[in-house]
Structure formats: structure tokens, C-alpha cells
PDB file of C-alpha atoms in Angstrom:
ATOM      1  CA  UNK Y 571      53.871 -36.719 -21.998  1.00 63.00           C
ATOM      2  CA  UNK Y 572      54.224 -33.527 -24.008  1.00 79.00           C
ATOM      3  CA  UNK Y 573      55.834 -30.231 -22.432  1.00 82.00           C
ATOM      4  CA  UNK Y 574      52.482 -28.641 -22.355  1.00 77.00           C
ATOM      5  CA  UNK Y 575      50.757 -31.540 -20.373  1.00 77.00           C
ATOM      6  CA  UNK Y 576      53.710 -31.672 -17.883  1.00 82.00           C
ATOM      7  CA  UNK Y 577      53.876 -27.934 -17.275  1.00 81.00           C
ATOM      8  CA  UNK Y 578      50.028 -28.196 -16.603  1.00 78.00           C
ATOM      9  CA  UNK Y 579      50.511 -31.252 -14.162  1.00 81.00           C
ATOM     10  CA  UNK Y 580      53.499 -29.240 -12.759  1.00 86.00           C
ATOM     11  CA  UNK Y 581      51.356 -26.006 -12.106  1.00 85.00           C
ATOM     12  CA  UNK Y 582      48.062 -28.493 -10.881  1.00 85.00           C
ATOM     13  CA  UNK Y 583      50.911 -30.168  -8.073  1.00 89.00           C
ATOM     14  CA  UNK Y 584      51.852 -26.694  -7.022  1.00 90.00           C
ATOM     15  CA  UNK Y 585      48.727 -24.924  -6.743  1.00 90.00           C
ATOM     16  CA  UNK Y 586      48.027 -28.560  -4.521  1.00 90.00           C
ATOM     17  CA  UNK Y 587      50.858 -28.011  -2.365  1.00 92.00           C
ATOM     18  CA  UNK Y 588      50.169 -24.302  -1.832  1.00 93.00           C
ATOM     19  CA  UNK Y 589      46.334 -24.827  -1.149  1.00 91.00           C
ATOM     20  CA  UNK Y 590      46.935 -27.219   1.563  1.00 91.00           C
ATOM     21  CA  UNK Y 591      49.707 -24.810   3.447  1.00 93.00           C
ATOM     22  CA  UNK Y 592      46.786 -22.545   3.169  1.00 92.00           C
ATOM     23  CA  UNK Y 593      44.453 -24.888   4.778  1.00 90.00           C
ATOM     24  CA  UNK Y 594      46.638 -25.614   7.493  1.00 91.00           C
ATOM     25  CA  UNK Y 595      47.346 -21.887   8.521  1.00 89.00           C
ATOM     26  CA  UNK Y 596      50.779 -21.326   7.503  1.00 89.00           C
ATOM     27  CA  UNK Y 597      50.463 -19.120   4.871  1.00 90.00           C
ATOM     28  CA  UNK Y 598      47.401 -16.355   3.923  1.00 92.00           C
ATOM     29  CA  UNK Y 599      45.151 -15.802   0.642  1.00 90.00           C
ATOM     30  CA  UNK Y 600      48.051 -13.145  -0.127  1.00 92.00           C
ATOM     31  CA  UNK Y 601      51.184 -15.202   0.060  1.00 92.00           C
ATOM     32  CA  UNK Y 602      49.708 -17.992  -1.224  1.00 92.00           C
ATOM     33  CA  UNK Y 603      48.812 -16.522  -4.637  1.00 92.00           C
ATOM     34  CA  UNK Y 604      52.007 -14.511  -4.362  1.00 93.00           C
ATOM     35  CA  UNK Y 605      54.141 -17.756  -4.485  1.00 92.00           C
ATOM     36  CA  UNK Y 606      51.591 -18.917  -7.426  1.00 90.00           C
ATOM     37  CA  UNK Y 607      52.498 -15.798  -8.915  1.00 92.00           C
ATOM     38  CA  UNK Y 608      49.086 -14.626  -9.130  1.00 90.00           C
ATOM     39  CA  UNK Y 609      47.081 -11.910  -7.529  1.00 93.00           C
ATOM     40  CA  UNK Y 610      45.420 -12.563  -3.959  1.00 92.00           C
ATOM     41  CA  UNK Y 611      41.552 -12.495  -6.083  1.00 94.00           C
ATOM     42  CA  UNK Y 612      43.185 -14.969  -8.870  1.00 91.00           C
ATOM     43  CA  UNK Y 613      44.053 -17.382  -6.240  1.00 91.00           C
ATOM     44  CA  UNK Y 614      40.761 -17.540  -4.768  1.00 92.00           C
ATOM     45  CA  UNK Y 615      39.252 -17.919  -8.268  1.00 90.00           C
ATOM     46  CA  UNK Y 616      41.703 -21.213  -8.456  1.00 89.00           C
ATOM     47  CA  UNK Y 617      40.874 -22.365  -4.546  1.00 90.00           C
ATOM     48  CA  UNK Y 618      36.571 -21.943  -5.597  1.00 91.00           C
ATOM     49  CA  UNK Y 619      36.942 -23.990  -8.936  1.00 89.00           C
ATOM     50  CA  UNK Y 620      38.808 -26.806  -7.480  1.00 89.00           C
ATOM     51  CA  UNK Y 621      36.446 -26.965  -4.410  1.00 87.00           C
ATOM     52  CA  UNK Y 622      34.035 -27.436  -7.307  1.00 86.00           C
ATOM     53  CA  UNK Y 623      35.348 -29.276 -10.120  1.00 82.00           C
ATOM     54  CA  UNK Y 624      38.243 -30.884  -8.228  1.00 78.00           C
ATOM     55  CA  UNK Y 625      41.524 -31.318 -10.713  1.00 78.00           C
ATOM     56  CA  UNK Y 626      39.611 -30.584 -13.535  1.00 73.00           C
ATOM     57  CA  UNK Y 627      38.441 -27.006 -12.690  1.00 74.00           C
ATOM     58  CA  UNK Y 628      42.400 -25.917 -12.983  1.00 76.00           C
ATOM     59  CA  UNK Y 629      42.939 -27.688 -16.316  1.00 75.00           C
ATOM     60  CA  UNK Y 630      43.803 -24.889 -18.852  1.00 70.00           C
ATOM     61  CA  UNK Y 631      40.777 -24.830 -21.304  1.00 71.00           C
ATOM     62  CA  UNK Y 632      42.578 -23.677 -24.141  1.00 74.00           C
ATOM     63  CA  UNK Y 633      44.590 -26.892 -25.016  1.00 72.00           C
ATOM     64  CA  UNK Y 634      42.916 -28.493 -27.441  1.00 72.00           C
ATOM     65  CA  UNK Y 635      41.225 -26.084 -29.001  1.00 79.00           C
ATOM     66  CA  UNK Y 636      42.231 -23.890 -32.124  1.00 82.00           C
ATOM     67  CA  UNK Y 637      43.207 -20.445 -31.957  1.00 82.00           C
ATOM     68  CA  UNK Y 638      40.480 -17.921 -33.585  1.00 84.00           C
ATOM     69  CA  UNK Y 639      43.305 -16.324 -35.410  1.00 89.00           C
ATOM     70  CA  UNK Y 640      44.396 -19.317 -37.019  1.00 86.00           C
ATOM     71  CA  UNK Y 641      45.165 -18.471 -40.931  1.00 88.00           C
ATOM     72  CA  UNK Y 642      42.594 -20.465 -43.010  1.00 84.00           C
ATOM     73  CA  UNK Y 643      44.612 -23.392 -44.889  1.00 79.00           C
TER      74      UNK Y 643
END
């Protein structure tokens, strides 16, 4: 496992662990995305696509792909 694909899995297990404080009351939309380090708006952005798309709606979907200011070989 590259370092990319473990920081992803690393953020994905976070954002998990976070959501389901969250869920159970302990912490609000604020502190949640605070301890994400994101904004209280970014967080529900996260919390909506993985309602929808499940692990897959948090995958970054940049990897993969190459950069439109690549230098033509």
C-alpha cells in the first residue's frame, strides 16, 4: 500500500470515527469538522456524500488522474 492510499484510508477511518461521535450526540456539526480540520459546511458536504455513496463518496477523485498542467513529453 502506497503512502497516498494509506493517508486516504487513514483520513476515510477518521472521518468514520468522527461521524459516529456525531451520531451519538457527543460532539456537534462544528466540532466535528473542527477535529477533521475542516469548516462546519465542509463536514456536512463529507457526512451527505457518504450517506450517499458510502466509502466511495470520500475517496479523493484526483488519484489517478493526470494533472492538466502536466508538461507534454
Amino acid at each position: 500500500m502506497g503512502r497516498t492510499a494509506w493517508l486516504q484510508d487513514r483520513r476515510m477511518q477518521k472521518f468514520r470515527d468522527v461521524l459516529s461521535r456525531w451520531n451519538g450526540g457527543d460532539l456537534s456539526m462544528l466540532e466535528a469538522g473542527e477535529l477533521l480540520g475542516m469548516s462546519e459546511r465542509q463536514f456536512r458536504r463529507y457526512r451527505d456524500r457518504y450517506e450517499e455513496a458510502g466509502e466511495d463518496g470520500l475517496r479523493d477523485r484526483r488519484l489517478g488522474k493526470l494533472s492538466t498542467r502536466r508538461v507534454p513529453a
